[in-house]
Tab-separated table of C-alpha atoms in Angstrom:
chain	number	residue	atom	x	y	z
O	1392	UNK	CA	8.556	75.921	-3.317
O	1393	UNK	CA	8.140	72.117	-2.503
O	1394	UNK	CA	10.977	69.791	-3.738
O	1395	UNK	CA	9.849	66.201	-4.646
O	1396	UNK	CA	12.215	63.245	-3.404
O	1397	UNK	CA	14.285	61.736	-6.141
O	1398	UNK	CA	12.522	58.613	-5.787
O	1399	UNK	CA	9.039	60.122	-6.241
O	1400	UNK	CA	7.373	60.625	-9.285
O	1401	UNK	CA	4.227	61.929	-10.767
O	1402	UNK	CA	1.294	60.817	-12.078
O	1403	UNK	CA	-1.181	61.954	-14.343
O	1404	UNK	CA	-3.225	62.733	-11.000
O	1405	UNK	CA	-0.478	64.739	-9.423
O	1406	UNK	CA	-0.362	62.565	-6.893
O	1407	UNK	CA	3.055	61.291	-5.591
O	1408	UNK	CA	3.790	57.353	-6.427
O	1409	UNK	CA	7.037	55.547	-5.719
O	1410	UNK	CA	9.169	55.759	-9.237
O	1411	UNK	CA	9.805	52.092	-8.946
O	1412	UNK	CA	6.842	50.679	-8.846
O	1413	UNK	CA	6.457	50.243	-12.721
O	1414	UNK	CA	2.786	50.112	-12.860
O	1415	UNK	CA	2.366	52.794	-9.907
O	1416	UNK	CA	-0.470	54.722	-12.025
O	1417	UNK	CA	-2.810	51.701	-10.732
O	1418	UNK	CA	-3.876	54.493	-7.736
O	1419	UNK	CA	-5.121	56.535	-10.141
O	1420	UNK	CA	-8.896	57.007	-10.077
O	1421	UNK	CA	-10.826	55.263	-12.116
O	1422	UNK	CA	-7.482	52.623	-13.069
O	1423	UNK	CA	-7.272	51.398	-9.310
O	1424	UNK	CA	-9.482	48.682	-9.938
O	1425	UNK	CA	-7.865	47.561	-12.949
O	1426	UNK	CA	-3.908	48.106	-12.204
O	1427	UNK	CA	-4.716	46.003	-8.717
O	1428	UNK	CA	-6.054	43.412	-10.809
O	1429	UNK	CA	-3.423	43.494	-12.845
O	1430	UNK	CA	-0.656	43.334	-10.690
O	1431	UNK	CA	-2.897	39.940	-8.513
O	1432	UNK	CA	-2.026	38.589	-11.686
O	1433	UNK	CA	1.120	38.993	-12.664
O	1434	UNK	CA	1.730	37.751	-9.104
O	1435	UNK	CA	-0.191	34.030	-9.534
O	1436	UNK	CA	1.247	34.068	-12.678
O	1437	UNK	CA	4.793	33.884	-11.302
O	1438	UNK	CA	4.337	31.752	-8.549
O	1439	UNK	CA	2.604	29.508	-10.788
O	1440	UNK	CA	5.377	29.748	-12.949
O	1441	UNK	CA	7.925	29.334	-11.084
O	1442	UNK	CA	9.564	25.632	-9.770
O	1443	UNK	CA	10.311	26.724	-6.678
O	1444	UNK	CA	8.895	28.969	-3.774
O	1445	UNK	CA	9.662	32.620	-4.289
O	1446	UNK	CA	10.091	35.486	-1.294
O	1447	UNK	CA	7.365	38.238	-1.665
O	1448	UNK	CA	10.833	40.503	-2.338
O	1449	UNK	CA	12.039	38.226	-5.455
O	1450	UNK	CA	8.467	38.787	-6.985
O	1451	UNK	CA	8.875	42.365	-6.607
O	1452	UNK	CA	12.216	42.745	-8.417
O	1453	UNK	CA	10.509	40.138	-11.021
O	1454	UNK	CA	7.587	42.132	-11.505
O	1455	UNK	CA	9.064	45.549	-10.991
O	1456	UNK	CA	6.549	46.189	-8.246
O	1457	UNK	CA	7.701	48.343	-4.817
O	1458	UNK	CA	7.792	46.010	-2.258
O	1459	UNK	CA	5.001	47.337	-0.166
O	1460	UNK	CA	2.800	46.806	-3.209
O	1461	UNK	CA	3.587	43.322	-3.883
O	1462	UNK	CA	3.399	42.521	-0.014
O	1463	UNK	CA	0.162	43.773	0.261
O	1464	UNK	CA	-1.322	41.989	-3.100
O	1465	UNK	CA	0.105	38.466	-1.883
O	1466	UNK	CA	-1.188	39.180	1.777
O	1467	UNK	CA	-4.291	39.797	0.055
O	1468	UNK	CA	-4.130	36.569	-2.516
O	1469	UNK	CA	-3.007	34.624	0.751
O	1470	UNK	CA	-5.933	35.383	2.994
O	1471	UNK	CA	-8.097	34.685	0.005
O	1472	UNK	CA	-6.724	31.307	-0.585
O	1473	UNK	CA	-4.903	31.896	-3.635
O	1474	UNK	CA	-1.902	31.922	-2.488
O	1475	UNK	CA	0.245	30.109	0.620
O	1476	UNK	CA	3.578	30.451	2.515
O	1477	UNK	CA	6.048	26.614	1.945
O	1478	UNK	CA	6.084	25.085	5.548
O	1479	UNK	CA	10.241	24.982	5.327
O	1480	UNK	CA	11.022	27.970	4.047
O	1481	UNK	CA	8.071	30.054	4.498
O	1482	UNK	CA	7.776	31.082	0.938
O	1483	UNK	CA	5.085	32.165	-1.530
O	1484	UNK	CA	3.537	28.884	-3.128
O	1485	UNK	CA	0.480	28.200	-4.922
O	1486	UNK	CA	-2.517	28.019	-2.737
O	1487	UNK	CA	-5.086	24.983	-2.464
O	1488	UNK	CA	-7.896	27.851	-4.539
O	1489	UNK	CA	-5.609	28.599	-7.343
O	1490	UNK	CA	-4.570	24.724	-7.466
O	1491	UNK	CA	-8.477	23.590	-8.148
O	1492	UNK	CA	-9.144	26.812	-10.086
O	1493	UNK	CA	-5.911	25.972	-12.170
O	1494	UNK	CA	-7.300	22.132	-12.667
O	1495	UNK	CA	-10.637	23.090	-13.481
O	1496	UNK	CA	-9.699	25.002	-16.223
O	1497	UNK	CA	-7.782	22.934	-17.873
O	1498	UNK	CA	-10.279	19.857	-17.684
O	1499	UNK	CA	-13.066	22.570	-19.258
O	1500	UNK	CA	-10.379	23.462	-21.677
O	1501	UNK	CA	-9.587	20.312	-22.285
O	1502	UNK	CA	-12.265	19.019	-23.446
O	1503	UNK	CA	-13.137	21.866	-25.970
O	1504	UNK	CA	-12.300	21.735	-29.860
O	1505	UNK	CA	-8.708	20.632	-30.904
O	1506	UNK	CA	-7.390	18.960	-27.848
O	1507	UNK	CA	-10.612	16.824	-26.918
O	1508	UNK	CA	-10.448	15.269	-30.617
O	1509	UNK	CA	-6.763	14.733	-30.606
O	1510	UNK	CA	-7.362	12.332	-27.909
O	1511	UNK	CA	-10.548	10.755	-29.657
O	1512	UNK	CA	-7.920	10.082	-32.834
O	1513	UNK	CA	-5.433	8.336	-30.439
O	1514	UNK	CA	-8.111	5.905	-28.905
O	1515	UNK	CA	-9.814	5.432	-32.300
O	1516	UNK	CA	-6.061	4.706	-34.124
O	1517	UNK	CA	-5.429	2.299	-30.384
O	1518	UNK	CA	-8.071	0.911	-29.905
O	1519	UNK	CA	-7.403	1.493	-26.218
O	1520	UNK	CA	-8.521	4.454	-23.385
O	1521	UNK	CA	-6.172	7.318	-23.435
O	1522	UNK	CA	-5.680	9.564	-20.709
O	1523	UNK	CA	-3.862	13.185	-20.181
O	1524	UNK	CA	-3.263	14.359	-16.567
O	1525	UNK	CA	-1.264	16.827	-14.850
O	1526	UNK	CA	0.629	15.952	-10.916
O	1527	UNK	CA	-0.872	18.476	-8.335
O	1528	UNK	CA	-0.768	17.789	-4.654
O	1529	UNK	CA	1.336	14.679	-5.533
O	1530	UNK	CA	-0.992	12.988	-7.337
O	1531	UNK	CA	-2.284	12.738	-11.186
O	1532	UNK	CA	-5.392	14.730	-11.984
O	1533	UNK	CA	-6.765	13.443	-15.271
O	1534	UNK	CA	-7.929	16.123	-16.954
O	1535	UNK	CA	-9.598	14.317	-19.917
O	1536	UNK	CA	-10.268	11.126	-21.030
O	1537	UNK	CA	-11.426	8.744	-23.404
O	1538	UNK	CA	-12.764	5.275	-23.002
O	1539	UNK	CA	-12.127	2.510	-25.084
O	1540	UNK	CA	-15.884	0.891	-25.896
O	1541	UNK	CA	-14.433	-2.703	-25.189
O	1542	UNK	CA	-15.883	-4.629	-21.712
O	1543	UNK	CA	-12.746	-4.423	-20.255
O	1544	UNK	CA	-12.567	-0.636	-20.315
O	1545	UNK	CA	-11.367	1.541	-17.339
O	1546	UNK	CA	-13.868	3.714	-16.309
O	1547	UNK	CA	-12.558	6.869	-14.296
O	1548	UNK	CA	-14.124	10.306	-15.088
O	1549	UNK	CA	-12.153	13.322	-15.691
O	1550	UNK	CA	-11.183	15.021	-12.570
O	1551	UNK	CA	-10.069	11.746	-11.014
O	1552	UNK	CA	-6.927	11.248	-8.876
O	1553	UNK	CA	-4.829	8.526	-8.874
O	1554	UNK	CA	-1.128	7.738	-7.137
O	1555	UNK	CA	2.127	9.213	-9.284
O	1556	UNK	CA	4.494	6.781	-8.349
O	1557	UNK	CA	2.748	3.749	-9.887
O	1558	UNK	CA	0.926	5.046	-12.657
O	1559	UNK	CA	2.642	5.661	-16.186
O	1560	UNK	CA	1.833	9.459	-15.803
O	1561	UNK	CA	2.221	10.158	-12.660
O	1562	UNK	CA	6.339	8.051	-13.285
O	1563	UNK	CA	6.846	10.284	-16.400
O	1564	UNK	CA	5.588	13.901	-14.677
O	1565	UNK	CA	7.711	12.860	-11.387
O	1566	UNK	CA	11.038	11.919	-13.672
O	1567	UNK	CA	10.725	15.343	-15.398
O	1568	UNK	CA	10.955	17.440	-11.942
O	1569	UNK	CA	14.160	18.828	-10.448
O	1570	UNK	CA	16.461	16.781	-8.519
O	1571	UNK	CA	15.338	18.161	-5.100
O	1572	UNK	CA	11.794	18.184	-5.662
O	1573	UNK	CA	11.663	14.500	-6.903
O	1574	UNK	CA	13.653	13.590	-3.861
O	1575	UNK	CA	11.092	14.895	-2.282
O	1576	UNK	CA	8.641	13.336	-2.821
O	1577	UNK	CA	10.307	9.623	-3.071
O	1578	UNK	CA	11.263	9.675	0.466
O	1579	UNK	CA	7.903	11.274	1.794
O	1580	UNK	CA	7.294	7.736	2.874
O	1581	UNK	CA	3.828	7.529	0.589
O	1582	UNK	CA	4.954	5.291	-2.032
O	1583	UNK	CA	2.021	2.638	-0.591
O	1584	UNK	CA	1.067	-0.241	-2.218
O	1585	UNK	CA	-1.483	-0.998	-4.599
O	1586	UNK	CA	-0.596	-4.934	-6.033
O	1587	UNK	CA	2.339	-7.102	-5.862
O	1588	UNK	CA	4.226	-5.038	-8.835
O	1589	UNK	CA	3.867	-1.452	-7.001
O	1590	UNK	CA	7.096	0.046	-6.336
O	1591	UNK	CA	7.656	1.022	-2.573
O	1592	UNK	CA	11.315	1.382	-1.970
O	1593	UNK	CA	12.523	4.494	-3.074
O	1594	UNK	CA	16.244	3.365	-4.003
O	1595	UNK	CA	14.190	1.851	-6.770
O	1596	UNK	CA	11.704	4.199	-7.708
O	1597	UNK	CA	14.621	6.483	-8.326
O	1598	UNK	CA	16.655	4.111	-10.644
O	1599	UNK	CA	12.592	3.736	-12.902
O	1600	UNK	CA	12.659	7.473	-12.932
O	1601	UNK	CA	16.065	8.163	-14.178
O	1602	UNK	CA	15.202	6.020	-17.182
O	1603	UNK	CA	12.170	7.226	-17.613
O	1604	UNK	CA	13.691	10.647	-17.780
O	1605	UNK	CA	16.287	9.296	-20.047
O	1606	UNK	CA	13.905	7.412	-22.313
O	1607	UNK	CA	10.884	9.848	-22.487
O	1608	UNK	CA	9.038	6.855	-22.013
O	1609	UNK	CA	6.986	5.334	-19.185
O	1610	UNK	CA	5.112	2.000	-18.175
O	1611	UNK	CA	2.520	0.764	-15.562
O	1612	UNK	CA	2.766	-2.857	-15.334
O	1613	UNK	CA	-0.019	-3.390	-13.048
O	1614	UNK	CA	1.330	-1.452	-10.762
O	1615	UNK	CA	-1.759	0.510	-10.091
O	1616	UNK	CA	-4.597	-2.208	-11.119
O	1617	UNK	CA	-3.969	-5.932	-11.461
O	1618	UNK	CA	-4.396	-6.522	-14.681
O	1619	UNK	CA	-4.009	-3.420	-16.112
O	1620	UNK	CA	-1.068	-1.902	-18.083
O	1621	UNK	CA	0.052	2.036	-19.401
O	1622	UNK	CA	1.976	3.857	-22.004
O	1623	UNK	CA	2.764	7.194	-20.978
O	1624	UNK	CA	4.451	10.042	-22.624
O	1625	UNK	CA	5.334	14.014	-21.857
O	1626	UNK	CA	3.591	16.754	-23.060
O	1627	UNK	CA	5.465	19.677	-23.187
O	1628	UNK	CA	4.034	23.482	-22.565
O	1629	UNK	CA	5.351	26.352	-24.784
O	1630	UNK	CA	8.353	26.755	-22.865
O	1631	UNK	CA	9.404	23.511	-23.468
O	1632	UNK	CA	8.765	22.084	-20.026
O	1633	UNK	CA	6.584	18.407	-19.608
O	1634	UNK	CA	3.241	20.160	-18.283
O	1635	UNK	CA	0.964	16.810	-18.845
O	1636	UNK	CA	1.783	13.452	-19.803
O	1637	UNK	CA	-0.497	11.600	-22.393
O	1638	UNK	CA	-1.722	7.780	-22.075
O	1639	UNK	CA	-2.722	4.825	-23.685
O	1640	UNK	CA	-4.009	2.009	-21.161
O	1641	UNK	CA	-5.423	-1.635	-21.390
O	1642	UNK	CA	-6.484	-4.614	-19.381
O	1643	UNK	CA	-3.453	-6.831	-19.639
O	1644	UNK	CA	-5.787	-9.844	-20.968
O	1645	UNK	CA	-6.514	-7.855	-24.312
O	1646	UNK	CA	-3.036	-5.814	-24.921
O	1647	UNK	CA	0.260	-6.875	-23.165
O	1648	UNK	CA	2.853	-4.082	-22.244
O	1649	UNK	CA	5.109	-4.968	-25.278
O	1650	UNK	CA	2.019	-4.714	-27.588
O	1651	UNK	CA	1.181	-1.367	-26.426
O	1652	UNK	CA	4.720	-0.225	-27.155
O	1653	UNK	CA	3.786	-0.872	-30.951
O	1654	UNK	CA	1.454	1.999	-30.202
O	1655	UNK	CA	4.273	4.142	-29.200
O	1656	UNK	CA	4.478	6.041	-32.541
O	1657	UNK	CA	0.873	7.262	-32.286
O	1658	UNK	CA	1.155	8.052	-28.753
O	1659	UNK	CA	4.307	10.504	-29.520
O	1660	UNK	CA	2.409	11.930	-32.440
O	1661	UNK	CA	-0.894	12.669	-30.205
O	1662	UNK	CA	1.765	14.594	-27.678
O	1663	UNK	CA	2.863	16.571	-30.605
O	1664	UNK	CA	0.109	17.565	-31.667
O	1665	UNK	CA	-1.308	18.322	-28.065
O	1666	UNK	CA	1.952	20.134	-27.136
O	1667	UNK	CA	1.143	22.034	-30.568
O	1668	UNK	CA	-1.998	23.139	-29.492
O	1669	UNK	CA	-0.840	24.062	-26.080
O	1670	UNK	CA	1.493	26.862	-28.143
O	1671	UNK	CA	-1.833	28.118	-30.327
O	1672	UNK	CA	-4.193	31.016	-29.706
O	1673	UNK	CA	-7.536	29.042	-29.179
């Protein structure tokens, strides 16, 4: 008569598996592919939601997987480019392939239905270009835009990357980062000057980001492009955290920064509607 280990459990196939693995039945015949896929997606989701790098052991505990299972799947995802190791901690963070897929998904989703219509409505109300952007790899990526029809309109396509430290959306998103992550960016030495108004001194940028975090409004006073002003507010996800920035931008010859502030109520209302659309099921 055989005796099972107290750390083992039976599944429907009769094979022994690790009882600490909540989803251990993925090894069961036809369920194998579905089980592995579910675990891989759970790991990707956990990494994407975490504001800091995570050790594989942390992911295993969080997702109630056995450490060998979590290690095996995370390693495969790393080999495929969806995950990678943080240079300093060697813990798990998002890989370039996951970032690229996420940005493509955001861009395609933003162009559908209600979210693009909200930008169009804001552009109609203000008569200016409207931008929706996220931060990735230290730069801002526009995931959707509605261009003004004025002759001095700005011609950036969705998917365009612009610097974070001198754009309204970029400074807004930097201001919402955890302090340690924000300071790492500010001291990274990447504060390139684009115009005479670009903030390139770390201390001055820290002060600017603190002000934005307090006020909830970010500006670009000809800091990225001479003659162009922008105003941005945060867009919050279902968890309440800032996930994107919404901005209006205009040629300063047509609309001053003070003039743009007159549209702040419309901008905030559009951001609120975008937040609601993110919480809703499409």
